[in-house]
Short mmCIF file of C-alpha atoms in Angstrom, two decimals:
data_model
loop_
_atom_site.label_atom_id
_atom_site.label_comp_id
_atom_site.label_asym_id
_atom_site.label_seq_id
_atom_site.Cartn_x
_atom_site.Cartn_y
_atom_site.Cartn_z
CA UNK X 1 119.50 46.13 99.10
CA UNK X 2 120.23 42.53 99.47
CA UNK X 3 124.02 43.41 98.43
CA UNK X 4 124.40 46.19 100.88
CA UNK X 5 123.78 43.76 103.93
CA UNK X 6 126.44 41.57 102.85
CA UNK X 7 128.69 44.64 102.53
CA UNK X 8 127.98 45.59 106.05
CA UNK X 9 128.70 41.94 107.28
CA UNK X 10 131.51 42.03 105.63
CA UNK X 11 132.89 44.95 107.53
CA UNK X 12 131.37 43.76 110.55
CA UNK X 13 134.05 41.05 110.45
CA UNK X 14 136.97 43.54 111.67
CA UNK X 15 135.30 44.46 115.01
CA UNK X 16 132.64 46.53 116.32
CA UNK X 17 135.03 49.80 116.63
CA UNK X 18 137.20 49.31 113.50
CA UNK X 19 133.84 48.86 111.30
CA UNK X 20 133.16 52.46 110.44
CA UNK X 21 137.37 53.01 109.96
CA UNK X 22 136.83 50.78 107.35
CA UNK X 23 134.02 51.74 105.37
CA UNK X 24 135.59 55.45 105.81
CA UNK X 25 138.93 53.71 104.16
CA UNK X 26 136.21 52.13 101.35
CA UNK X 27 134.72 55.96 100.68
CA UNK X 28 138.65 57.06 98.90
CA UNK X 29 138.62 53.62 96.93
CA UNK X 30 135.84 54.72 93.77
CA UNK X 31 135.65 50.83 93.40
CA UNK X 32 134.13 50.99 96.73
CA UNK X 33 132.52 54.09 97.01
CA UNK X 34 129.21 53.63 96.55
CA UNK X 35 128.81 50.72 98.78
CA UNK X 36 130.65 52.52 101.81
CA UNK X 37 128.09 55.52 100.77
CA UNK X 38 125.08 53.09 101.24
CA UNK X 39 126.55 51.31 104.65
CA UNK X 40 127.61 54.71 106.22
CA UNK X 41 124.39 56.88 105.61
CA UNK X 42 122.75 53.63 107.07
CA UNK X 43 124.30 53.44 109.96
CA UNK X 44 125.44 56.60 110.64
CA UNK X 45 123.36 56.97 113.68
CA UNK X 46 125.30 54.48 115.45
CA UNK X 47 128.63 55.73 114.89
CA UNK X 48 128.73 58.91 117.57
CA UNK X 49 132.07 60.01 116.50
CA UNK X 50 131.97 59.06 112.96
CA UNK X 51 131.97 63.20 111.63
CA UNK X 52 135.42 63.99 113.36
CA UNK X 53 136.39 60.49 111.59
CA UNK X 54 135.19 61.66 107.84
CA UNK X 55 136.72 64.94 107.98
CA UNK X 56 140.48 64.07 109.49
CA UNK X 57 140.83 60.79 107.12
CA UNK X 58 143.10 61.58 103.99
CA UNK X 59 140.87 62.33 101.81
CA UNK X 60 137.71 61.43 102.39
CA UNK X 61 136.06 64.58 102.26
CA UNK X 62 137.86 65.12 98.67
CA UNK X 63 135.70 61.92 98.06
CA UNK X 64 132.47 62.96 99.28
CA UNK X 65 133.06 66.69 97.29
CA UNK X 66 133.84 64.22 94.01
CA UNK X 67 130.48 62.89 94.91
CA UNK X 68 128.57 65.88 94.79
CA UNK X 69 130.50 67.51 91.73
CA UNK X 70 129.95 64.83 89.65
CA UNK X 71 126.25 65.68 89.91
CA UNK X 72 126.24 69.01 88.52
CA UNK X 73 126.26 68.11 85.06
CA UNK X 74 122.96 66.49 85.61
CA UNK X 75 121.20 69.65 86.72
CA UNK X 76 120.81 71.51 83.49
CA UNK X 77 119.60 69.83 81.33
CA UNK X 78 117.41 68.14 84.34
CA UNK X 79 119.11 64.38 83.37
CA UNK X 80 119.47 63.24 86.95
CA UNK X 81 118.33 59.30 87.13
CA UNK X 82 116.69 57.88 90.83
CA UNK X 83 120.01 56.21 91.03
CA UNK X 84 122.09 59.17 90.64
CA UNK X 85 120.08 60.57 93.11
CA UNK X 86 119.94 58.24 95.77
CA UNK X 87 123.93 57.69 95.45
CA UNK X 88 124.73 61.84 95.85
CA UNK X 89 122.11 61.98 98.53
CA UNK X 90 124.08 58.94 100.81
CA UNK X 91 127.05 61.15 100.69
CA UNK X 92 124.71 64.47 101.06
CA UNK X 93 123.70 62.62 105.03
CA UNK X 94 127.37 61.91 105.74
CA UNK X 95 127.78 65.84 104.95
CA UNK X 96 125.08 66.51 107.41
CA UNK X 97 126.41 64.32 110.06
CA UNK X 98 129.75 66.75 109.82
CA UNK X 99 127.47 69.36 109.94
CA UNK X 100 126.08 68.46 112.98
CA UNK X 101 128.43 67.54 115.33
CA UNK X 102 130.42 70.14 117.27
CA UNK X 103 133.79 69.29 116.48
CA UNK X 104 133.68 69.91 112.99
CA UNK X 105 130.80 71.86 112.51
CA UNK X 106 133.05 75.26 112.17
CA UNK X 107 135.77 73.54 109.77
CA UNK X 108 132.98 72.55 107.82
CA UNK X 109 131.80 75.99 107.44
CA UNK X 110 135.36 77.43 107.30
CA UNK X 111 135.61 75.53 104.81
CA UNK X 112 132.42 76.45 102.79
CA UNK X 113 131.47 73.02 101.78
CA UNK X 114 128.00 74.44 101.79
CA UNK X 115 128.40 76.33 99.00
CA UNK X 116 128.84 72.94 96.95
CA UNK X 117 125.01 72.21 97.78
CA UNK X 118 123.95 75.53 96.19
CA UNK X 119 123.18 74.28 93.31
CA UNK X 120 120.93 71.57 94.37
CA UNK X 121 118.74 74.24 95.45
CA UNK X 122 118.50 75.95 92.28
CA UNK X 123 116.94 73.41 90.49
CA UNK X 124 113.10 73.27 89.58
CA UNK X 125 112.60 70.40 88.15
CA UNK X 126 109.66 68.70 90.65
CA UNK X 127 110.38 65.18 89.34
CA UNK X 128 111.60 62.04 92.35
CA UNK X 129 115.18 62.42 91.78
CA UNK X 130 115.60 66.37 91.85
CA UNK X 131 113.05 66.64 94.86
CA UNK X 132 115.11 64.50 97.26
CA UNK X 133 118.33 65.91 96.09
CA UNK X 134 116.93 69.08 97.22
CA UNK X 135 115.39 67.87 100.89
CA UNK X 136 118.56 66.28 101.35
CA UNK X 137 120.47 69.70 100.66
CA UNK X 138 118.06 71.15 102.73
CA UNK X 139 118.61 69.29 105.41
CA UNK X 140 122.46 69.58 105.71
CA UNK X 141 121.83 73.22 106.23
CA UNK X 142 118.83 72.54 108.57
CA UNK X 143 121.13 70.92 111.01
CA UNK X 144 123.91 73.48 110.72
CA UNK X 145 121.21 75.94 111.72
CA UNK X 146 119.21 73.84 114.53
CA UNK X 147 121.87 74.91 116.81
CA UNK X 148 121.75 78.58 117.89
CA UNK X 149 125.44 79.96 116.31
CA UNK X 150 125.43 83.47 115.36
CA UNK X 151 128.88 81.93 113.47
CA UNK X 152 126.52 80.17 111.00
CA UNK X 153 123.66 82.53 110.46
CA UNK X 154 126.83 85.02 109.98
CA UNK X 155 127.82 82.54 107.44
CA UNK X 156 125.01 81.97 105.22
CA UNK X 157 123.96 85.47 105.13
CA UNK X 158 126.86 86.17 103.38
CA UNK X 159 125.66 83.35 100.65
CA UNK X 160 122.51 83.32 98.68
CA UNK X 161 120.89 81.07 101.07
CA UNK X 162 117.45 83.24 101.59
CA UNK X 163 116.79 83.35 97.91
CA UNK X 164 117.60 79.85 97.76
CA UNK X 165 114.98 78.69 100.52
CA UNK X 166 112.44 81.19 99.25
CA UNK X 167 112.71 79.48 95.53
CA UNK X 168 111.94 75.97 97.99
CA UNK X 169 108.84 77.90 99.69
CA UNK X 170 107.24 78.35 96.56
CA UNK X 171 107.94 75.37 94.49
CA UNK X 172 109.00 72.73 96.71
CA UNK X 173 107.17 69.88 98.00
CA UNK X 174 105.34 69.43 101.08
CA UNK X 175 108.06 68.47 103.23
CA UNK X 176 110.93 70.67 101.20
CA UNK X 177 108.78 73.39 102.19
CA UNK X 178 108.80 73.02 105.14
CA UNK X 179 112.90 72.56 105.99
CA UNK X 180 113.44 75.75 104.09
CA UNK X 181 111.10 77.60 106.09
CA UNK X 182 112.60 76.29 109.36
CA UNK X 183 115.57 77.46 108.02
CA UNK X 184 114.62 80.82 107.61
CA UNK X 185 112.74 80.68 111.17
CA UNK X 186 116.15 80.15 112.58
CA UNK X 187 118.02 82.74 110.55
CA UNK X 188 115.41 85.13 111.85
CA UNK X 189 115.31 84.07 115.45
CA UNK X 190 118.87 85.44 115.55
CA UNK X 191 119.23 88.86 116.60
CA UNK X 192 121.42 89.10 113.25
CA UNK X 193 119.04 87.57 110.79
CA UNK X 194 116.20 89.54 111.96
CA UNK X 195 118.25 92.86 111.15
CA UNK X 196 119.35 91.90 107.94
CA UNK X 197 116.25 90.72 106.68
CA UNK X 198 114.69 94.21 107.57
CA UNK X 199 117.20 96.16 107.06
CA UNK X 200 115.58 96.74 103.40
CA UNK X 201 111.70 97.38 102.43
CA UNK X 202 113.31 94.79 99.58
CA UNK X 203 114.39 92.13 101.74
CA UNK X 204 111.31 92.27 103.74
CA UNK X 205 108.93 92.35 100.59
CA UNK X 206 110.62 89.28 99.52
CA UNK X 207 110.16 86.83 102.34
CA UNK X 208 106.55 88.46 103.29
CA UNK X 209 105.17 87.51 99.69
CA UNK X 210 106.50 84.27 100.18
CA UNK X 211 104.97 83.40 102.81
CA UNK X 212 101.68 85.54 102.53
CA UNK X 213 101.66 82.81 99.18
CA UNK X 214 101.98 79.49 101.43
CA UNK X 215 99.44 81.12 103.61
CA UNK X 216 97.42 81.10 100.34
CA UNK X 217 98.18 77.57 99.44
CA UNK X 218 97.75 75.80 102.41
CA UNK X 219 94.03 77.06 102.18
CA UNK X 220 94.02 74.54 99.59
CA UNK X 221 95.45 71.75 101.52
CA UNK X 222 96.56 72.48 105.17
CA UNK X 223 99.53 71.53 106.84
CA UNK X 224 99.83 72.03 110.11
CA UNK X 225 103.60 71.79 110.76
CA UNK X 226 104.24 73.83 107.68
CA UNK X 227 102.11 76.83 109.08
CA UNK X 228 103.67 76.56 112.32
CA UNK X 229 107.01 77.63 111.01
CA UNK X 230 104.96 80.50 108.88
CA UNK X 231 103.40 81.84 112.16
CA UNK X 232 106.80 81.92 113.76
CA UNK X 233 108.40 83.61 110.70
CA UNK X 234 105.34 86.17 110.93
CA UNK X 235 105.85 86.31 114.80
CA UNK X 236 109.63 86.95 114.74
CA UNK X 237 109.03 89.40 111.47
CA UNK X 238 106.81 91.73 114.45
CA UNK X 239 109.39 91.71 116.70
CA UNK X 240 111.09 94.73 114.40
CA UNK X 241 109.35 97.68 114.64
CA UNK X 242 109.54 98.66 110.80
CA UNK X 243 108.34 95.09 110.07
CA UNK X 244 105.33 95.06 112.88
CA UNK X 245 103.97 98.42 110.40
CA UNK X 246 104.27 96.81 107.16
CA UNK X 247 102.57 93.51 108.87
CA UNK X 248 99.87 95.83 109.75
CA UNK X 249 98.95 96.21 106.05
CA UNK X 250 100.21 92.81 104.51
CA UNK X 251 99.70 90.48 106.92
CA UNK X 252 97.62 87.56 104.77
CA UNK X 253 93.73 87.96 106.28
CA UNK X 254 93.33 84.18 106.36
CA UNK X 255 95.49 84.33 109.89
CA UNK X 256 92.95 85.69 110.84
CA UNK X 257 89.91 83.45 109.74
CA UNK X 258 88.79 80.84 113.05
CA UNK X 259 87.37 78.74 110.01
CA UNK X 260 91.45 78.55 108.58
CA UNK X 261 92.90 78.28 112.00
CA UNK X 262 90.80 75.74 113.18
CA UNK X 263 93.52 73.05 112.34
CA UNK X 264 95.54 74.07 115.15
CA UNK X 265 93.39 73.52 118.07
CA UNK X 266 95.64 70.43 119.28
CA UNK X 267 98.64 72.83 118.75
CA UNK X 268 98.46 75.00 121.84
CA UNK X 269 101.97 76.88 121.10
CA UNK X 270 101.13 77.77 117.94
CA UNK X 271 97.90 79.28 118.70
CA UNK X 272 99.54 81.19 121.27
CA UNK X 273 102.23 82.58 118.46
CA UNK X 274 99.24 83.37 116.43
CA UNK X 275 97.22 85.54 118.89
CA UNK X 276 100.68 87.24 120.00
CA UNK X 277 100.89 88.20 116.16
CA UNK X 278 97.24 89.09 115.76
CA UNK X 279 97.80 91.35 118.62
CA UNK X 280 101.52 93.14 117.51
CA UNK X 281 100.17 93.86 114.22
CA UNK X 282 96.97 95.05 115.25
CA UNK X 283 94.97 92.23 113.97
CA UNK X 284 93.73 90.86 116.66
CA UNK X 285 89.57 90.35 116.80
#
């Protein structure tokens, strides 16, 4: 840590405005890589224009895409170190600041750099290393989806991104969890998503158990902000007529338990979404 400081002085010695120019020149030099990857993910907050800089620099993005290759033969067998980890994951948030702004945010799809984080979210390995590498992953597609674009749910329903997050739902931790099930609450909140996902009994069937499980586990240990995003899913899932029948049968009877629900009497939104579901799928007491 004490090294990456002086690496950010040192670039703070050519200005204020040529500082992240450099460290974006340092990201194509592999003897400088990793330190640029450190100073950049740090400070990438400050730098508002710092995406459209990363993607139109000679080959930068190569760079970052070297980054995340060089990973892959660390998945299987599960061999990935804490170091490994941390490195892939510093150029996994300067991927997600491209993701997020608006001027590059469709060239970055266009260009299906997502695709390259796939495999990320097919490991299952719950050790340190592998479970950051996969909230990191998760959250590169989180912000491509926090902004309502039909364009990006179109996207990733044309990749295996809903079998992906459902393989997080179940195994991931805490806070994976919960990314991937935002992510679905977003791909289902568009008029698109909603269709595709019940456009099948299959497709259905396959996010419902999912979450009916969570439901399941978070009688064990409750999370409030992860059930939020459940009740949502369930709430968006009635919205389809086919769906609001099946719900009728499957929806998971602990929704419906005070004692369960309890936890989200400072929560008055959610509560709300909860007796709107109760009520479309016929639940309600």
């Amino acid at each position: 840590q004490g090294g990456a400081g002086g690496g950010s002085g040192g670039a703070g010695g050519t200005g204020g405005e040529s500082q992240p120019v450099q460290l974006v020149l340092d990201l194509v030099n592999p003897e400088t890589r990793e330190m640029a990857l450190l100073d950049l993910s740090k400070k990438r907050e400050a730098f508002p224009d710092l995406a459209p800089i990363l993607w139109h620099s000679r080959a930068t993005m190569a760079a970052l895409l070297q980054e995340i290759v060089s990973i892959y033969p660390l998945l299987s067998p599960p061999t990935l170190t804490a170091h490994a980890s941390n490195r892939v994951c510093n150029a996994l948030a300067l991927l997600q600041c491209v993701a997020s702004h608006p001027d590059t945010r469709a060239l970055f799809l266009n260009a299906h750099v997502p695709l390259f984080l796939y495999p990320f979210l097919n490991t299952v390995s719950k050790t340190r290393p592998f479970e950051y590498l996969r909230l990191t992953s998760l959250g590169v597609i989180g912000a491509l989806v926090k902004v309502d674009d039909t364009d990006v749910i179109n996207f990733l329903l044309n990749t295996e991104i809903i079998p992906l997050c459902l393989r997080t739902m179940e195994l991931g931790s805490e806070l994976s969890k919960t990314v991937a099930t935002f992510i679905v609450q977003k791909i289902l909140l568009d008029e698109v998503g909603l269709n595709y996902i019940c456009a099948t009994a299959e497709r259905f069937f396959a996010v419902g158990a999912v979450l009916g499980s969570m439901v399941q586990s978070l009688a064990e240990q409750r999370s409030v902000r992860l059930l939020k995003h459940i009740i949502r899913c369930y709430l968006r899932l009635s919205d389809n007529l086919r769906a609001r029948e099946a719900l009728r049968q499957c929806l998971p009877e602990l929704l419906r338990d005070p004692n369960f629900t309890a936890c989200l009497k400072d929560d008055p939104t959610t509560r709300r979404w909860l007796a709107q579901l109760l009520q479309a799928s016929g639940a309600a007491q």
